[in-house]
PDB file of C-alpha atoms in Angstrom:
ATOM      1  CA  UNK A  51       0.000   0.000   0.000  1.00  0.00           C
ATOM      2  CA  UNK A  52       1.270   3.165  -1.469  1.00  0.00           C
ATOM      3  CA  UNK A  53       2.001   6.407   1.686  1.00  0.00           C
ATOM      4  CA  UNK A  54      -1.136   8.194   0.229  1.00  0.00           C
ATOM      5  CA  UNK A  55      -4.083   5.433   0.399  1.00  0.00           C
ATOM      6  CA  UNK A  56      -2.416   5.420   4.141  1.00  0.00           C
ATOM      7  CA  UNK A  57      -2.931   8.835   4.121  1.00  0.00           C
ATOM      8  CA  UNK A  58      -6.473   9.079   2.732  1.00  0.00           C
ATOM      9  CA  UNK A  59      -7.666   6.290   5.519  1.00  0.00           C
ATOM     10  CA  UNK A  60     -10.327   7.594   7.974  1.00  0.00           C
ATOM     11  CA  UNK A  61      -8.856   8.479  11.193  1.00  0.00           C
ATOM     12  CA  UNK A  62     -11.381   6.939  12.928  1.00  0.00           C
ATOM     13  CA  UNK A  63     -11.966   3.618  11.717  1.00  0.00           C
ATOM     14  CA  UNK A  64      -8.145   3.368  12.152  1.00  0.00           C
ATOM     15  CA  UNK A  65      -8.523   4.187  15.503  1.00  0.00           C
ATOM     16  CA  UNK A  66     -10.877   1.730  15.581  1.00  0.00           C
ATOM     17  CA  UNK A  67      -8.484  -1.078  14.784  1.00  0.00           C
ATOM     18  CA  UNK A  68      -5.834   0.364  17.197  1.00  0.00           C
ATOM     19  CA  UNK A  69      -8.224   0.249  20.233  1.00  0.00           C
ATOM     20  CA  UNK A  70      -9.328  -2.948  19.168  1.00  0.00           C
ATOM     21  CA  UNK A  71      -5.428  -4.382  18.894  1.00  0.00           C
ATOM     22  CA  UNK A  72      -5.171  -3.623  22.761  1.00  0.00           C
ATOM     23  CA  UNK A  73      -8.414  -4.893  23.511  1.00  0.00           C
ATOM     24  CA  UNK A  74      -7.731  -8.112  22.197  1.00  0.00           C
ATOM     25  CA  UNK A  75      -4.756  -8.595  24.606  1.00  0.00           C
ATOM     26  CA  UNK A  76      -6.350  -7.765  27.337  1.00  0.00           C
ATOM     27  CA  UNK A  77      -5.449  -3.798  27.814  1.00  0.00           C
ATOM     28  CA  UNK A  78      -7.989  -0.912  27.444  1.00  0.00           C
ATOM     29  CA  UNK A  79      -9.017   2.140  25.241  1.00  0.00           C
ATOM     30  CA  UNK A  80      -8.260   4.691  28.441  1.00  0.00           C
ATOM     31  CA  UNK A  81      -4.737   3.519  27.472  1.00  0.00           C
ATOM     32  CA  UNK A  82      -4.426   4.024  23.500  1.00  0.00           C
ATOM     33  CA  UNK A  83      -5.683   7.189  24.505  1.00  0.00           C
ATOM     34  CA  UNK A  84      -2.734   7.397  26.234  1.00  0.00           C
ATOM     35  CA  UNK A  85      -0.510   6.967  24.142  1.00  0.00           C
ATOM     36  CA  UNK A  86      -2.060   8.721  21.370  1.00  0.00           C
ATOM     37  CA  UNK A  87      -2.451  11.670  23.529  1.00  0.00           C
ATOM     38  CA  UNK A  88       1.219  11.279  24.340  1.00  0.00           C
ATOM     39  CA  UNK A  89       2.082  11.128  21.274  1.00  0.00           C
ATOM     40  CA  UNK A  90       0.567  13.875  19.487  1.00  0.00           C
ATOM     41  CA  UNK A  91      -1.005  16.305  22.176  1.00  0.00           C
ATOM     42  CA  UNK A  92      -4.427  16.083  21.250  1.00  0.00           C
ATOM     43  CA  UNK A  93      -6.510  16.325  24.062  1.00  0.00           C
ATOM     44  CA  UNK A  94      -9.005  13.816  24.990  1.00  0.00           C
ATOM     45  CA  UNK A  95     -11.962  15.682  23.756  1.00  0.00           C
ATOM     46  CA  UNK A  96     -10.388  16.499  20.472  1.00  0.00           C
ATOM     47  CA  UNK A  97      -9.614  12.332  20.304  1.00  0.00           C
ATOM     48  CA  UNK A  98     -12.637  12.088  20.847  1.00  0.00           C
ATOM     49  CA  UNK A  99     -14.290  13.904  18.334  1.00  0.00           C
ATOM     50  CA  UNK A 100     -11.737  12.797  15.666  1.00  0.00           C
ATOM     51  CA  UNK A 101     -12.288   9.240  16.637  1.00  0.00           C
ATOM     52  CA  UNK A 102     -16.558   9.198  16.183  1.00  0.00           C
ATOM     53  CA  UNK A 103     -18.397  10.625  13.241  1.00  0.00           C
ATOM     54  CA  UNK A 104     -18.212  14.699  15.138  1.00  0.00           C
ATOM     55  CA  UNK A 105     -15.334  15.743  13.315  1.00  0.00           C
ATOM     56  CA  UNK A 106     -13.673  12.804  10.977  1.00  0.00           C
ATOM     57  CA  UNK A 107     -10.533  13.640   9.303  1.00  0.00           C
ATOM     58  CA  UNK A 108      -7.916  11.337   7.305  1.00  0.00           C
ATOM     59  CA  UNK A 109      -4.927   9.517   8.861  1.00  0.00           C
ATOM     60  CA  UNK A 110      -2.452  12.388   7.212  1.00  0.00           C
ATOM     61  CA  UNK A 111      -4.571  15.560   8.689  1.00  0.00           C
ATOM     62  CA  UNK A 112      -4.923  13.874  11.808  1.00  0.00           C
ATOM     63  CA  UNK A 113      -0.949  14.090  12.212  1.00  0.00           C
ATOM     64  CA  UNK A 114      -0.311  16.865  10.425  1.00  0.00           C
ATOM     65  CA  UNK A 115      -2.706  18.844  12.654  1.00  0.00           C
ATOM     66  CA  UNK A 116      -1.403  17.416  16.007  1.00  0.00           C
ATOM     67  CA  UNK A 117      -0.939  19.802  18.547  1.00  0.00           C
ATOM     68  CA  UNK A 118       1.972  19.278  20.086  1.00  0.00           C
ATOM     69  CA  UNK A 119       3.910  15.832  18.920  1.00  0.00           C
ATOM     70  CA  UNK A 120       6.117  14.806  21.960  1.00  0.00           C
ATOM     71  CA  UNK A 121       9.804  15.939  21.612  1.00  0.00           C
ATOM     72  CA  UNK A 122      10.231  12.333  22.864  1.00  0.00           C
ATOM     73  CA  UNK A 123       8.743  10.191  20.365  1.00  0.00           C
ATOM     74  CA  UNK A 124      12.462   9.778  18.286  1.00  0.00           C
ATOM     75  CA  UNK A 125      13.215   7.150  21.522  1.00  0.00           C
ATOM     76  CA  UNK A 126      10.173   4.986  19.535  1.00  0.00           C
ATOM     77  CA  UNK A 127      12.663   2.771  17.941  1.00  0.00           C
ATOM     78  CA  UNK A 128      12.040  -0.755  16.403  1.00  0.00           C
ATOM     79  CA  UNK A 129      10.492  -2.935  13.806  1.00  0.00           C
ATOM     80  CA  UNK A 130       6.755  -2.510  12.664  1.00  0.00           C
ATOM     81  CA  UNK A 131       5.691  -4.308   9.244  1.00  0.00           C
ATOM     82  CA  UNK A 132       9.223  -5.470   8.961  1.00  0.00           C
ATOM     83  CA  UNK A 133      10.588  -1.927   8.602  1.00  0.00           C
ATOM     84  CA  UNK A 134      12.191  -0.166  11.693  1.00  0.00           C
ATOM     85  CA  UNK A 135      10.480   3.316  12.332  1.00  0.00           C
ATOM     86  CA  UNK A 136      13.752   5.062  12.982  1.00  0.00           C
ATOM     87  CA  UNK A 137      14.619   4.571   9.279  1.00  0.00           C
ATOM     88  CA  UNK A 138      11.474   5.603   7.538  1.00  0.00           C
ATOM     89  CA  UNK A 139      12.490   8.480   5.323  1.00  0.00           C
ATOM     90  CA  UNK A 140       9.254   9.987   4.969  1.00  0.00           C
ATOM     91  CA  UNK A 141       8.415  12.210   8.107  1.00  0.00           C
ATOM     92  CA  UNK A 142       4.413  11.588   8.058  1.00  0.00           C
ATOM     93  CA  UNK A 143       4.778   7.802   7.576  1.00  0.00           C
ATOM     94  CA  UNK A 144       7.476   8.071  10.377  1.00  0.00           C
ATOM     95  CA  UNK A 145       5.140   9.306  12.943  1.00  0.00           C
ATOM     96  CA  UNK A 146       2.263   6.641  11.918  1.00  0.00           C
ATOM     97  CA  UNK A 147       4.364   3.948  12.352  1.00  0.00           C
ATOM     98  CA  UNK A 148       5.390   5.174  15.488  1.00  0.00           C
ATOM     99  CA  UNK A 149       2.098   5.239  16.900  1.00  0.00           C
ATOM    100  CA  UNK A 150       1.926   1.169  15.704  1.00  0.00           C
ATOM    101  CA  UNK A 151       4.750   0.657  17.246  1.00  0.00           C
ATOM    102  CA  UNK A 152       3.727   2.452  20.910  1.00  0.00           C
ATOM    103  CA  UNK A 153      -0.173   0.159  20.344  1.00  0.00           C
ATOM    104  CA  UNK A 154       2.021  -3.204  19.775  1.00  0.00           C
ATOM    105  CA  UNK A 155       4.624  -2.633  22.556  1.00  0.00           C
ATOM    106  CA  UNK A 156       0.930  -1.876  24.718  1.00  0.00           C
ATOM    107  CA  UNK A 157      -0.653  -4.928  22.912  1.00  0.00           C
ATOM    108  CA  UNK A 158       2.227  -6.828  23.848  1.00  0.00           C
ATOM    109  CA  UNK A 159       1.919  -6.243  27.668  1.00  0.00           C
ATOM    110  CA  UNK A 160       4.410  -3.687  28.299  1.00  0.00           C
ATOM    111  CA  UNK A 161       4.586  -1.262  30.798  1.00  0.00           C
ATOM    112  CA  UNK A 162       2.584   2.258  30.429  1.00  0.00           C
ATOM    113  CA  UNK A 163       6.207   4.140  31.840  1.00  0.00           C
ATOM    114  CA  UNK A 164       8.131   2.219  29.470  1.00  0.00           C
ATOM    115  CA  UNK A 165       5.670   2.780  26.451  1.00  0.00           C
ATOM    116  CA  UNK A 166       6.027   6.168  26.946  1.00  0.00           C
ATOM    117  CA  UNK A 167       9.221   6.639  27.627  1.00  0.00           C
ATOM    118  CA  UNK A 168       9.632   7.662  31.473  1.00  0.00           C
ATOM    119  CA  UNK A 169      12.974   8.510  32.684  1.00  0.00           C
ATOM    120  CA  UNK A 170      13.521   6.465  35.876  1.00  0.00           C
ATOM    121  CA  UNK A 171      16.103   9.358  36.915  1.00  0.00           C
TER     122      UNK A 171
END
């Protein structure tokens, strides 16, 4: 799938899939609101609005319109659909894979600090 269909996807029936990812393993939509709002400084009644029918937007706007992304989101680092995010060239794609990565490191039982990248000093 070419950067643009990604782009052109509805932001909330992707949203949709993420909450359902966590669900399946057992964690909850309070906490892929989390990370999302982590992640891109939306607040939770903008998510919310983006995420139902109110206000729907594509995948790209909903990034490109972000708040305030988190000056900490370059420590998202690994592999998601067999590329790792930290060398995806194109910055848009960059930040949507980093938001799969953050829901499968949550899907995959790990800690909310760590997720998120709390320093422990």
């Amino acid at each position: 799938m070419d950067n643009e269909k990604v782009y052109q996807m509805e932001f909330g029936k992707i949203y949709q899939l993420l909450v359902n990812k966590a669900v399946k393993k057992g964690r909850t939509k309070e906490e892929v609101d989390e990370v999302i709002r982590w992640l891109t400084g939306y607040s939770q009644e903008a998510l919310d609005s983006l995420a139902g029918k109110t206000d729907s937007c594509t995948y790209g706007d909903f990034f490109r319109n972000a708040p305030q992304m988190n000056e900490k989101r370059t420590l998202v680092k690994g592999v998601v659909c067999g590329v790792r995010v930290e060398d995806i060239e194109e910055p848009l794609m960059q930040e949507i894979r980093r938001l799969d990565k953050m829901v499968d490191e949550l899907a995959k039982g790990k800690s909310m600090e760590k997720i998120l990248r709390v320093d422990k000093g």
